[in-house]
Short mmCIF file of C-alpha atoms in Angstrom, two decimals:
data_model
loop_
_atom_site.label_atom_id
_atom_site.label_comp_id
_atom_site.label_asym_id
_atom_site.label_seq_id
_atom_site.Cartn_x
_atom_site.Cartn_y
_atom_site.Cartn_z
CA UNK A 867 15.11 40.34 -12.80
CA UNK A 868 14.40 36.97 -13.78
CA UNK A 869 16.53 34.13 -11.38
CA UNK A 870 17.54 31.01 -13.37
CA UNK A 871 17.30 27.27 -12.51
CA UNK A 872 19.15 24.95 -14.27
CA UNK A 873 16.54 22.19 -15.64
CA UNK A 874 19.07 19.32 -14.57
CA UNK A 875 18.96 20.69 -10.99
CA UNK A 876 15.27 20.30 -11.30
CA UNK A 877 15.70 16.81 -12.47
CA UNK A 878 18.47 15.93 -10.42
CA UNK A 879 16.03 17.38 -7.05
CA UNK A 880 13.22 15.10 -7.51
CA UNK A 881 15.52 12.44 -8.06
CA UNK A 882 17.13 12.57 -4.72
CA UNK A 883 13.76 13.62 -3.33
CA UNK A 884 12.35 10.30 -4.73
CA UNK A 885 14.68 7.63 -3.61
CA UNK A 886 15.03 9.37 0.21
CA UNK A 887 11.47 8.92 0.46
CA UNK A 888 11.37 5.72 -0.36
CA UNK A 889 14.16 4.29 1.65
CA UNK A 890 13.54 6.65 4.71
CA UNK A 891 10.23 6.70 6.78
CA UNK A 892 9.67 10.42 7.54
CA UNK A 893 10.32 11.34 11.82
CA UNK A 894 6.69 12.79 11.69
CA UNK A 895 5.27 8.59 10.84
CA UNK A 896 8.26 7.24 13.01
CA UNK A 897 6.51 8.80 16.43
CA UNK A 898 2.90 8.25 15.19
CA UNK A 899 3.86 4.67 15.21
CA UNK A 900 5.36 4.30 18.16
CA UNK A 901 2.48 6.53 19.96
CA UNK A 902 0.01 3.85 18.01
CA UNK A 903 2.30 0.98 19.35
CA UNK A 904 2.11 2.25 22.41
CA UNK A 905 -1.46 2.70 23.15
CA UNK A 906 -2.63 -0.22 20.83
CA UNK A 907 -4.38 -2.99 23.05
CA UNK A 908 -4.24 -6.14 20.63
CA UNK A 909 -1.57 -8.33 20.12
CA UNK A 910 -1.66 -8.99 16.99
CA UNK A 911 -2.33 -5.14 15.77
CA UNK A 912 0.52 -4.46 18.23
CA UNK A 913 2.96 -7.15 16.58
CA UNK A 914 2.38 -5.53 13.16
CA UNK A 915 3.29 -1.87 14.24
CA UNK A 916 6.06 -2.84 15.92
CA UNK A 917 7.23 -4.66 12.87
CA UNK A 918 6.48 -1.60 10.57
CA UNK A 919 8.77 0.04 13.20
CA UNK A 920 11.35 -2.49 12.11
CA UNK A 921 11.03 -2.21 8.74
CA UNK A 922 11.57 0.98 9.31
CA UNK A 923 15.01 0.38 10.35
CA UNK A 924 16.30 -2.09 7.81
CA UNK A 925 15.06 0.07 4.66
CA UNK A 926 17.17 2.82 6.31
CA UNK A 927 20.29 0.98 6.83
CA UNK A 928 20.23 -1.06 4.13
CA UNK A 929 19.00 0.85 1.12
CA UNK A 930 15.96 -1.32 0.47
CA UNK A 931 12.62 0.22 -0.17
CA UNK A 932 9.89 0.39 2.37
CA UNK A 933 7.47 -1.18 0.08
CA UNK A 934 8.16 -3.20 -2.52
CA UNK A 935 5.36 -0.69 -4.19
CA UNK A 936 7.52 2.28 -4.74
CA UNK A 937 4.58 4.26 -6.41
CA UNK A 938 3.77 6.44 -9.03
CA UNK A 939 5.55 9.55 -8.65
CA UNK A 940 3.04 12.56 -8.22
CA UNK A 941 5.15 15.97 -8.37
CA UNK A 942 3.99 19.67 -6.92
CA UNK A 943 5.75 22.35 -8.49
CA UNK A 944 5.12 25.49 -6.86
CA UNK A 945 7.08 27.72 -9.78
CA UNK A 946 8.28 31.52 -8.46
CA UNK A 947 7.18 33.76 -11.37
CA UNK A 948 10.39 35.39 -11.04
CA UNK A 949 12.33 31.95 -11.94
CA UNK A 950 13.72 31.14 -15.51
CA UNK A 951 14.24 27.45 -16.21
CA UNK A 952 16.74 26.95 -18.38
CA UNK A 953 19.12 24.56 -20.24
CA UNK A 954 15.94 22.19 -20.89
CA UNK A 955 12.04 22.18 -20.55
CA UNK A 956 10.76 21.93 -16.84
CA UNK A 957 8.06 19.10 -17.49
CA UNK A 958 10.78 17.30 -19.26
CA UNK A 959 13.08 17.41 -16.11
CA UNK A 960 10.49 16.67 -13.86
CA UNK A 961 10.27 12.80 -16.02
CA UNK A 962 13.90 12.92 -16.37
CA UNK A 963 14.18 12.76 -12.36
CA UNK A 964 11.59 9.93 -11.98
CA UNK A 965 13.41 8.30 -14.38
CA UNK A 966 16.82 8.62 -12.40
CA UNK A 967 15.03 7.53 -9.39
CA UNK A 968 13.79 4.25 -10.46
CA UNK A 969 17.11 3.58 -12.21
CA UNK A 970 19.66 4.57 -9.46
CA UNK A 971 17.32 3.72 -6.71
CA UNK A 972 16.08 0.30 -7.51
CA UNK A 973 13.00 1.77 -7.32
CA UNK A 974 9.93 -0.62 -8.80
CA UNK A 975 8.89 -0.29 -12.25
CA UNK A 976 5.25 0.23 -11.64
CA UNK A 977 3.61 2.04 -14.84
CA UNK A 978 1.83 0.98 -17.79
CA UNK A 979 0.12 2.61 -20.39
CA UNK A 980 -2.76 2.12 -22.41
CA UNK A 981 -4.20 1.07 -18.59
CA UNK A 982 -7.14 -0.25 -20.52
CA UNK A 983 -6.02 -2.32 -22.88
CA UNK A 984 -2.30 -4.06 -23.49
CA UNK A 985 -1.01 -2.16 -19.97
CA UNK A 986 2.57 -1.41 -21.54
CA UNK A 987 4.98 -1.30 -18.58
CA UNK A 988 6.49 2.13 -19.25
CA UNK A 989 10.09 1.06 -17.69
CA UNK A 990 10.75 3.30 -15.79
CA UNK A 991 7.98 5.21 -14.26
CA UNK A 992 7.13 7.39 -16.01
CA UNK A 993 5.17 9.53 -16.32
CA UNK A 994 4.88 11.19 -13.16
CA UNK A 995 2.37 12.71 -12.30
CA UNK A 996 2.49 16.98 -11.96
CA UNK A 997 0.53 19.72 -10.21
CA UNK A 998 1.91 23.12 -11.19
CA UNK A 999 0.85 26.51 -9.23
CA UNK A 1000 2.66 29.47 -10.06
CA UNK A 1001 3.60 32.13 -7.04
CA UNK A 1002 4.85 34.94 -5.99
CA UNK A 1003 9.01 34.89 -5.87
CA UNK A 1004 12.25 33.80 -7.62
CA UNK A 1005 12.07 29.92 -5.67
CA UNK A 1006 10.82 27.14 -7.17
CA UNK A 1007 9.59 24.69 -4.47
CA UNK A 1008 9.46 20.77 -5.30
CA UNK A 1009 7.23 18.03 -3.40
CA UNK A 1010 8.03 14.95 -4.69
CA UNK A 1011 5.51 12.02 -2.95
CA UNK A 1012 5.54 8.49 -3.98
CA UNK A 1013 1.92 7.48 -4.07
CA UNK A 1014 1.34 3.80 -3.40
CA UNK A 1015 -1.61 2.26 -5.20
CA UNK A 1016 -2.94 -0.51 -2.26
CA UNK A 1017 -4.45 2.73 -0.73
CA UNK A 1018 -4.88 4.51 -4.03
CA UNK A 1019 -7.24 1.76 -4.78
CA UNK A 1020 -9.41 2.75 -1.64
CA UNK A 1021 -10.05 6.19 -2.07
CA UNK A 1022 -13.12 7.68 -3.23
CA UNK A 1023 -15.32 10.61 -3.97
CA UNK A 1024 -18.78 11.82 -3.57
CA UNK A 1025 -20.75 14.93 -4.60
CA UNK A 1026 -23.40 15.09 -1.33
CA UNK A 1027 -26.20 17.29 -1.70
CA UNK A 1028 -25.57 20.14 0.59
CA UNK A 1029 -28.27 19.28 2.97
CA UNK A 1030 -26.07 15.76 4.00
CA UNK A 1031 -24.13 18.93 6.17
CA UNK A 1032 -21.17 17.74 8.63
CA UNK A 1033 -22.47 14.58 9.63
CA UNK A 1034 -22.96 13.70 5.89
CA UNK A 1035 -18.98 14.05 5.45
CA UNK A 1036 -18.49 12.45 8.40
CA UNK A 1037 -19.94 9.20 7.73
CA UNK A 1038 -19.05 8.83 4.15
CA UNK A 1039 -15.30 9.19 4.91
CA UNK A 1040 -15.93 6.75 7.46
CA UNK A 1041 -17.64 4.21 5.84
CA UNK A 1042 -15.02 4.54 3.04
CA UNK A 1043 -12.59 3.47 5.83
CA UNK A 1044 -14.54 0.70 6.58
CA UNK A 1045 -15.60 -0.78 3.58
CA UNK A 1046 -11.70 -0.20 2.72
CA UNK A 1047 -10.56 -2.70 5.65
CA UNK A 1048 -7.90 -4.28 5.72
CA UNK A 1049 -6.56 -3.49 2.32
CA UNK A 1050 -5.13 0.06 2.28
CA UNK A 1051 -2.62 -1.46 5.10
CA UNK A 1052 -4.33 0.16 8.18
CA UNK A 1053 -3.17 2.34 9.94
CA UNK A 1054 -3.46 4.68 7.25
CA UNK A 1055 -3.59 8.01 7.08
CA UNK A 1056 -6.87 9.71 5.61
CA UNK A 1057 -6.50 12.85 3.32
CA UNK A 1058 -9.93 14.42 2.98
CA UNK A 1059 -11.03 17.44 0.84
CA UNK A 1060 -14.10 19.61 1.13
CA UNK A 1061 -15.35 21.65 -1.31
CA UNK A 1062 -14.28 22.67 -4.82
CA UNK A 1063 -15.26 20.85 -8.04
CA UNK A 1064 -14.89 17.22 -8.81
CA UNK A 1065 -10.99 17.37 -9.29
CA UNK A 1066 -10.22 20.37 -7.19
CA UNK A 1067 -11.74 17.96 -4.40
CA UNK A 1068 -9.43 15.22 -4.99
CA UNK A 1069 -6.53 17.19 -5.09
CA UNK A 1070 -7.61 18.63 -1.70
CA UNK A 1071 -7.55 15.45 -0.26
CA UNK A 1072 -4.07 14.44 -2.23
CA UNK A 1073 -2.43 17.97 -0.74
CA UNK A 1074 -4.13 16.77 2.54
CA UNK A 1075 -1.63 14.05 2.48
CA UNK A 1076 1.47 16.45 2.48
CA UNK A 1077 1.20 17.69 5.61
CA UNK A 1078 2.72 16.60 8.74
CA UNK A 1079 1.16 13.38 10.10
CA UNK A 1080 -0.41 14.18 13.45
CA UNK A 1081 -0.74 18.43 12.78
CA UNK A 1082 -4.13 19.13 12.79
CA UNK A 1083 -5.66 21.92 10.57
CA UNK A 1084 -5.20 25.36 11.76
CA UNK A 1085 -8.79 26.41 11.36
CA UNK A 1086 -9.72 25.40 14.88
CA UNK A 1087 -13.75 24.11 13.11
CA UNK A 1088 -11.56 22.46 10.93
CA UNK A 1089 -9.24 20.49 13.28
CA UNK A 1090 -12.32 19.81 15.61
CA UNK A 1091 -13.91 17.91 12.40
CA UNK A 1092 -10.35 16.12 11.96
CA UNK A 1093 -10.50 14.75 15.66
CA UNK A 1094 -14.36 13.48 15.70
CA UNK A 1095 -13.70 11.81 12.55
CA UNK A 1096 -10.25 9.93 13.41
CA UNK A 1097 -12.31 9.09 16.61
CA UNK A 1098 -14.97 7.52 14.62
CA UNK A 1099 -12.33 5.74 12.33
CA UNK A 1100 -10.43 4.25 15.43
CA UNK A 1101 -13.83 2.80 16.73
CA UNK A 1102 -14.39 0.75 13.78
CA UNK A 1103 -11.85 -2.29 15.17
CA UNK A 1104 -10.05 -2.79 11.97
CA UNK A 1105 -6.78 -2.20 13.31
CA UNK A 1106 -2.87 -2.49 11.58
CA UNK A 1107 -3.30 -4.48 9.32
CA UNK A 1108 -7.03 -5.45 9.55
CA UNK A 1109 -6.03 -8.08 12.44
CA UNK A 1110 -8.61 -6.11 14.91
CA UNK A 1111 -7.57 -3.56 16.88
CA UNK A 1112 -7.61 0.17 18.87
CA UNK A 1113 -5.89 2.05 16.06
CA UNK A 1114 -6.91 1.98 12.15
CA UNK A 1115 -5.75 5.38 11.12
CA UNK A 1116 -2.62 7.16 12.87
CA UNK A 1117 -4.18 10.55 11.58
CA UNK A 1118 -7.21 12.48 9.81
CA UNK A 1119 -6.29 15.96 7.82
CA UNK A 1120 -9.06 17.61 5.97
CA UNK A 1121 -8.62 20.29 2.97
CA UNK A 1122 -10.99 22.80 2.16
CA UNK A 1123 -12.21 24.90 -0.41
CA UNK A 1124 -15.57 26.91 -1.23
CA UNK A 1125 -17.85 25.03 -3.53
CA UNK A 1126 -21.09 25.59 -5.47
CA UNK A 1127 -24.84 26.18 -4.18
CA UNK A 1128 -25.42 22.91 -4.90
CA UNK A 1129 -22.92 20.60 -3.78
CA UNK A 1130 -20.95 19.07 -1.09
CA UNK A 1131 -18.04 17.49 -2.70
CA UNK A 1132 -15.86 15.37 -0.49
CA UNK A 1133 -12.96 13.08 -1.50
CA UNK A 1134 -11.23 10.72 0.38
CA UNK A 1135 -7.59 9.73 -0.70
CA UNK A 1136 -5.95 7.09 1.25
CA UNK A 1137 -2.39 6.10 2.36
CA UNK A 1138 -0.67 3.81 4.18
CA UNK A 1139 1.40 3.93 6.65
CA UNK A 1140 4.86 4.38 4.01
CA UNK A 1141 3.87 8.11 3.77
CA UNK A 1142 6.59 8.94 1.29
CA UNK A 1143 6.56 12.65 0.47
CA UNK A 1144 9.83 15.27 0.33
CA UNK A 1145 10.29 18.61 -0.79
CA UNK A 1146 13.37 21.34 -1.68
CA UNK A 1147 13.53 24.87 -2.18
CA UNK A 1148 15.62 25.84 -5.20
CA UNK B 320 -7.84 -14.31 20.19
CA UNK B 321 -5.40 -14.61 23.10
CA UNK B 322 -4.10 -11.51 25.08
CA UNK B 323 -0.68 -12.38 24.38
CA UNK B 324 0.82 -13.09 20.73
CA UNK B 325 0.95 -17.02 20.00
CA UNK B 326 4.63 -18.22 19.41
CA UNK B 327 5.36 -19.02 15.75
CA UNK B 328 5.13 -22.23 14.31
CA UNK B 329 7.72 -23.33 12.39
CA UNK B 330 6.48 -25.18 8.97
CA UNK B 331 8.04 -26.45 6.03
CA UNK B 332 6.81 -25.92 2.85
CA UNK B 333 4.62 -27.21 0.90
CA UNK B 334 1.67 -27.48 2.95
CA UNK B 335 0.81 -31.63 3.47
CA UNK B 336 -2.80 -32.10 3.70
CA UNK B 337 -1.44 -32.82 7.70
CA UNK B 338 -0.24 -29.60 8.49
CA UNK B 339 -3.17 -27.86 6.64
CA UNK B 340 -5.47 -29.24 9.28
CA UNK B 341 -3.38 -28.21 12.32
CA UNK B 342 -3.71 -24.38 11.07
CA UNK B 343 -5.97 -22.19 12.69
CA UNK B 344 -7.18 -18.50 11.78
CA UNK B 345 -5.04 -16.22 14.07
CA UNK B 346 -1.69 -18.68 14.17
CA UNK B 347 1.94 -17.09 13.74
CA UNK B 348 4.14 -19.18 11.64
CA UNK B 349 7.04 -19.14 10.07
CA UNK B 350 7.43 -20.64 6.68
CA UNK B 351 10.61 -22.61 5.46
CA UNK B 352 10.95 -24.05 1.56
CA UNK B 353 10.00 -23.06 -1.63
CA UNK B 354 6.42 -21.15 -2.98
CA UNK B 355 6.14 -19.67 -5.74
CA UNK B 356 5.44 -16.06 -6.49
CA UNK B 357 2.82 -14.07 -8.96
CA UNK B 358 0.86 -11.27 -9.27
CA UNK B 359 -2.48 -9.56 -11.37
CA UNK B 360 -0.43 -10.04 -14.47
CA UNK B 361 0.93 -13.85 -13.86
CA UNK B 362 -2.28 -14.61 -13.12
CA UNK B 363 -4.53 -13.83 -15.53
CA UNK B 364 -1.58 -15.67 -18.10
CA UNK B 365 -2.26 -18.66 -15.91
CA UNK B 366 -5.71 -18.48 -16.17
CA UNK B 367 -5.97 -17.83 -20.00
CA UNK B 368 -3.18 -21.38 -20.24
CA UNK B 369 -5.74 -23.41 -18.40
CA UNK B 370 -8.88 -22.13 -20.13
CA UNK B 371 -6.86 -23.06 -23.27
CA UNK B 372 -6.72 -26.60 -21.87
CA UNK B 373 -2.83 -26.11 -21.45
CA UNK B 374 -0.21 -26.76 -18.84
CA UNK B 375 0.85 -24.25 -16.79
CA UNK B 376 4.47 -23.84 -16.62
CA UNK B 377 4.81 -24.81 -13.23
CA UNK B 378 2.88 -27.06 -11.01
CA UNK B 379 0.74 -25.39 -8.56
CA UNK B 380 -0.65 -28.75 -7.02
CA UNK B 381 0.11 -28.70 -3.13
CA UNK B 382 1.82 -25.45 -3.78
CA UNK B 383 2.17 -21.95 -2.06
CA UNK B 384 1.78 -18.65 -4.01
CA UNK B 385 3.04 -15.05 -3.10
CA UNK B 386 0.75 -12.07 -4.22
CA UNK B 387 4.13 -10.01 -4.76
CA UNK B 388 6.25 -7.89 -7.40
CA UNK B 389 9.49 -7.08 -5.69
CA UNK B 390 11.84 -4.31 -6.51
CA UNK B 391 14.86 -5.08 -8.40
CA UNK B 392 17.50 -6.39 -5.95
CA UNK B 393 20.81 -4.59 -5.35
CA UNK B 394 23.75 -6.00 -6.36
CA UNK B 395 24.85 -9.31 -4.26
CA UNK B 396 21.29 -9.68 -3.32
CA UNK B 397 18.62 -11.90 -3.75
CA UNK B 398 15.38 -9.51 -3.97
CA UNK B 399 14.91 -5.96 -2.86
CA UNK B 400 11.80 -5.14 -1.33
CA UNK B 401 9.21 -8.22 -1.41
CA UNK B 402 6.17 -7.55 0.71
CA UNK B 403 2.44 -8.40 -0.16
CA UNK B 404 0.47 -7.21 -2.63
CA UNK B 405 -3.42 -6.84 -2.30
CA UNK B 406 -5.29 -10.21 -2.85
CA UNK B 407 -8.60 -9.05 -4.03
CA UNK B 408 -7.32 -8.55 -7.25
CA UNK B 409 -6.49 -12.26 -7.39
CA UNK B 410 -10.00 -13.11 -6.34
CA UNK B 411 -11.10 -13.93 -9.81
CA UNK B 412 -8.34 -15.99 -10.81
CA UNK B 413 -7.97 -17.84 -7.41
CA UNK B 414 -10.96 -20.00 -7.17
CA UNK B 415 -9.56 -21.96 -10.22
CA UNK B 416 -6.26 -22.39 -9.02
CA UNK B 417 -7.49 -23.89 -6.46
CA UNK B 418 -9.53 -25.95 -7.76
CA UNK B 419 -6.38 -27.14 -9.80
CA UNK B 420 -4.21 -28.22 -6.69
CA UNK B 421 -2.85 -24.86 -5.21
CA UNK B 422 -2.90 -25.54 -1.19
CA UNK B 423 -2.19 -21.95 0.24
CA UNK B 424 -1.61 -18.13 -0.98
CA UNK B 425 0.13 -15.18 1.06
CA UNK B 426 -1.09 -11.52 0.72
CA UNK B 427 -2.63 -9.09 2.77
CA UNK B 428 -6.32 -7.56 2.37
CA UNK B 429 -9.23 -9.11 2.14
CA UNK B 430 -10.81 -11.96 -0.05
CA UNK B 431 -14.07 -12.72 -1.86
CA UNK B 432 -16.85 -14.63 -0.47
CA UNK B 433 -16.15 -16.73 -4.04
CA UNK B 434 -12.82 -17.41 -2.85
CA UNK B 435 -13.11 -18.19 0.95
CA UNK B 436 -15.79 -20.93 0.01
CA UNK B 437 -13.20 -22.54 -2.61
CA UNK B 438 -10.96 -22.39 0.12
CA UNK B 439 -13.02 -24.57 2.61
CA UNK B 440 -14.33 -26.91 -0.32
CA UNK B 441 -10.58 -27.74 -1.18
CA UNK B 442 -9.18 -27.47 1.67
CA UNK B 443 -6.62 -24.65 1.07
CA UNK B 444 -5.73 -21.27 3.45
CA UNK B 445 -4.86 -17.82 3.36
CA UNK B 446 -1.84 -16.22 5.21
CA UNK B 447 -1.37 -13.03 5.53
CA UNK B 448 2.07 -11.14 5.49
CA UNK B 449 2.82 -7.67 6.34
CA UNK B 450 1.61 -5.15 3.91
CA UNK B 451 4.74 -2.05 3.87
CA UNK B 452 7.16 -4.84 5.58
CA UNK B 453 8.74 -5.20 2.54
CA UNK B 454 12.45 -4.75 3.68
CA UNK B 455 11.94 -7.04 6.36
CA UNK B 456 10.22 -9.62 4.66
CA UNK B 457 12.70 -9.66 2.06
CA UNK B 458 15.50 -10.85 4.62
CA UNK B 459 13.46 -14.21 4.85
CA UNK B 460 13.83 -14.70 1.22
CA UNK B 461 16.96 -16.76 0.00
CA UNK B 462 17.01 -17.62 -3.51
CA UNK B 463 14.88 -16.10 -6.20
CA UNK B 464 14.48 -17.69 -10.06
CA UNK B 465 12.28 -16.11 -12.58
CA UNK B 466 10.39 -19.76 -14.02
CA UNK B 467 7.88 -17.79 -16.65
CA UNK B 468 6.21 -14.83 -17.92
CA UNK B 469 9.81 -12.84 -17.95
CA UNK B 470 8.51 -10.59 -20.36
CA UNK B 471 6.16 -8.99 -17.02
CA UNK B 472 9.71 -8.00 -15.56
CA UNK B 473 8.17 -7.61 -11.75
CA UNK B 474 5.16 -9.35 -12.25
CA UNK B 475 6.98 -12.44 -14.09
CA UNK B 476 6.26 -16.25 -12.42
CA UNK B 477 9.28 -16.61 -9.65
CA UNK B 478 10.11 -19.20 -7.77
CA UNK B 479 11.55 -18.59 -4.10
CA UNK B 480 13.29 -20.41 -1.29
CA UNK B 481 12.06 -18.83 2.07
CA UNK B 482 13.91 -18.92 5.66
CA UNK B 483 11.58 -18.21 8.38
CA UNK B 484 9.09 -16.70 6.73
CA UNK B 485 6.66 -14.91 8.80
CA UNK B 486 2.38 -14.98 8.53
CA UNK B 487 -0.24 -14.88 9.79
CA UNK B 488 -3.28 -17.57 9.06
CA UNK B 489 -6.02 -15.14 7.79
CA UNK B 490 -8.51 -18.20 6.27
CA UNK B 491 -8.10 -21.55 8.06
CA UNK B 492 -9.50 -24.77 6.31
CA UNK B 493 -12.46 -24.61 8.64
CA UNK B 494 -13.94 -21.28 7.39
CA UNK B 495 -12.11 -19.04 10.29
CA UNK B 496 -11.22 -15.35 9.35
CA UNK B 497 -9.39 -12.92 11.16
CA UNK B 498 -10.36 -9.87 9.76
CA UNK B 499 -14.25 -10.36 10.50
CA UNK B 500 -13.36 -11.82 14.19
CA UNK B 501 -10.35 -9.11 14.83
CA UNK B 502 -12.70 -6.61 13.62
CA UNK B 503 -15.81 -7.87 15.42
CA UNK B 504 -13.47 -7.96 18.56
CA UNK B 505 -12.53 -4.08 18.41
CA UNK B 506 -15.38 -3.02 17.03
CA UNK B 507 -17.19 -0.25 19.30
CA UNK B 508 -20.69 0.18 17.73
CA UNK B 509 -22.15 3.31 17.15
CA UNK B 510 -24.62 4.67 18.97
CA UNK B 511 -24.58 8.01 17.35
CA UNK B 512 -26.42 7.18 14.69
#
């Protein structure tokens, strides 16, 4: 028996998943902030998170984005292969709901195309961005994120020859950090993936993102790694907003997956602190 | 850097050659008046106009520019969300505004060597607002007017009237700059390696 999902519902989803993540910091970010506001010893890195808190606030109540960068919209469709979309195409919908977004939401018209050339604003955000994986079931599950680009900018990969090891991934995620500064908006939070090929990596590190700021991995080698390198971000001094300071990144989640004799791919993919991801079951 | 936050200064815009010498690297203020406001796109229109041996279509002489592409405003407002954009990507274009007149720019990341030295040559800062503040900020923002470039819909040439308006002096006219000395500050080295 095949279960069917109205295409509109899809669009109509992503839509609302869009605009609540951009208006609404997520509870998970709310208490890393205030734990980072709490324990942060400079007063100027101290006056910024408390201001983030803030903002926090007014974009809530008054329907104003976080950031004025509302992001390109990067969708994760994890399709049931029980599930029949009908009354449109799926990829269709999943633009149709970005679209919506911007329109209804206010959101920021951030997308051009030809990138290289004339940069064509697209009007209305599109296209997003989509990652499909098809499982088991008669759901489809939707994760809509809003990626901003000032931490986009920072990230970076690096195919290390296997004999770099742990300490190799350590410091080049660290000195990615560093030589990022103050423009990702520290404190950021620092997807990493292991492993994989050149794009599987990256994705690892975007899906690194999705999790819950602050949870660490629950491969206990895995979580260990997460903690040594947040430590060894947080001792670098950049601090919110670059002003100096105890706390540059409010968390550290690493993604991995096995990868060729002769490689050590790691990918770092930034984000700031307007960690703007939702998801729905249909 | 003190242990407690300085109070914020109050200043009115623009910056008089005066008031750009009482700023120091680490100051709070709070900026009242009218700047101007333009992004990748704005500039590198600005840039092409002058290299063409043309006017710009405003004058930046003694004037304050925004790195910033708000959201469209609701209804009954005057901008939606209007915080800082990354300045490095103005870091080619800056030098020679600068060189034409322009006195200060707000943004948040770092700048160029190229630009910081402009800076202390003509005697011009950097302030720093909150990068992901941009529902705050935008309460501080009165009046907005698109003056060029409305083709670039949010990264069109604006001109703003600001209330209170709150940075942070990054680059002071002296060569001061937070990020190295906030950095340096927190900084625990690394013996580890």
């Amino acid at each position: 028996m095949m279960r069917e999902i109205d295409a509109d519902k899809v669009a109509e989803t992503i839509s609302g998943l869009l605009q609540e993540g951009c208006y609404r910091l997520s509870d998970d970010v709310i208490h890393a902030l205030k734990l980072a506001h709490e324990r942060e010893e400079s007063p100027p890195a101290r006056h910024v998170l408390g201001k983030l808190l803030e903002n926090a606030e007014v974009a809530a109540r008054d329907k104003v984005p976080l950031c004025q960068d509302t992001g390109m919209a990067v969708v994760f469709l994890e399709l049931g292969q029980d599930v029949h979309i009908v009354g449109g195409d799926l990829y269709k919908a999943v633009q149709e709901g970005t679209r919506r977004a911007t329109t209804q939401g206010y959101l920021r018209k951030s997308v051009v195309d030809r990138p290289f050339s004339a940069r064509i604003n697209t009007e209305d955000n599109t296209p997003a961005v989509v990652h499909t994986t098809i499982v088991p079931g008669e759901k489809l599950k939707i994760t809509a994120l809003s990626k901003g680009f000032g931490s986009e900018n920072m990230s970076k990969i690096a195919m290390l020859p296997p004999a770099k090891g742990r300490s190799g991934v350590i410091d080049f995620v660290v000195a990615c950090v560093d030589e990022a500064g103050a423009n990702p908006c520290p404190p950021v939070i620092v997807g990493v993936g292991i492993g994989g090929t050149v794009e599987k990596c990256m994705l690892l590190a975007k899906e690194a993102l999705l999790r819950r700021v602050g949870d660490p991995h629950p491969d206990a080698e895995i979580a260990e790694l997460e903690s040594e390198i947040l430590k060894r971000i947080n001792d670098l001094g950049i601090g919110a907003m670059g002003y100096g300071g105890r706390i540059t990144a409010l968390a550290v989640h690493v993604e991995v997956f096995p990868t060729h004799i002769a490689s050590l791919p790691v990918a770092v993919n930034l984000q700031c602190h307007s960690v703007r991801h939702r998801e729905a079951v249909l | 850097m003190k242990n407690n936050m300085p109070i914020a200064r109050a200043i009115t815009l623009p910056l008089s050659d005066e008031v750009l010498k009482t700023l120091h690297t680490g100051d709070e203020l709070l900026l009242t008046g009218v700047m101007y406001v333009g992004r990748d796109a704005a500039h590198k229109r600005m840039i092409e106009t002058l290299e063409a041996g043309e006017a710009l279509p405003v004058d930046l002489k003694g004037q304050v520019i925004y790195f910033m592409g708000p959201t469209p405003a609701r209804p009954g407002k005057a901008v939606g969300s209007a915080g800082p954009t990354s300045s490095y990507r103005m870091d080619t274009y800056s030098p020679r505004l600068i060189a034409a007149g322009l006195k200060g720019m707000i943004g948040k990341g770092m700048r160029s060597g190229v630009v910081k030295k402009s800076m202390k040559k003509y005697k011009a800062v950097y302030l720093g607002a909150i990068g992901g503040a941009g529902a705050l900020i935008s309460r501080s923002i009165k009046k907005v007017d698109v003056v060029a470039y409305e083709d670039l819909g949010t990264e069109a040439l604006r001109r703003i009237e600001v209330r209170d308006f709150p940075v942070t002096v990054v680059n002071d006219i002296y060569g001061g700059d937070l990020y190295q000395e906030g950095r340096s500050q927190y900084r625990i080295a690394d013996l580890r390696r």
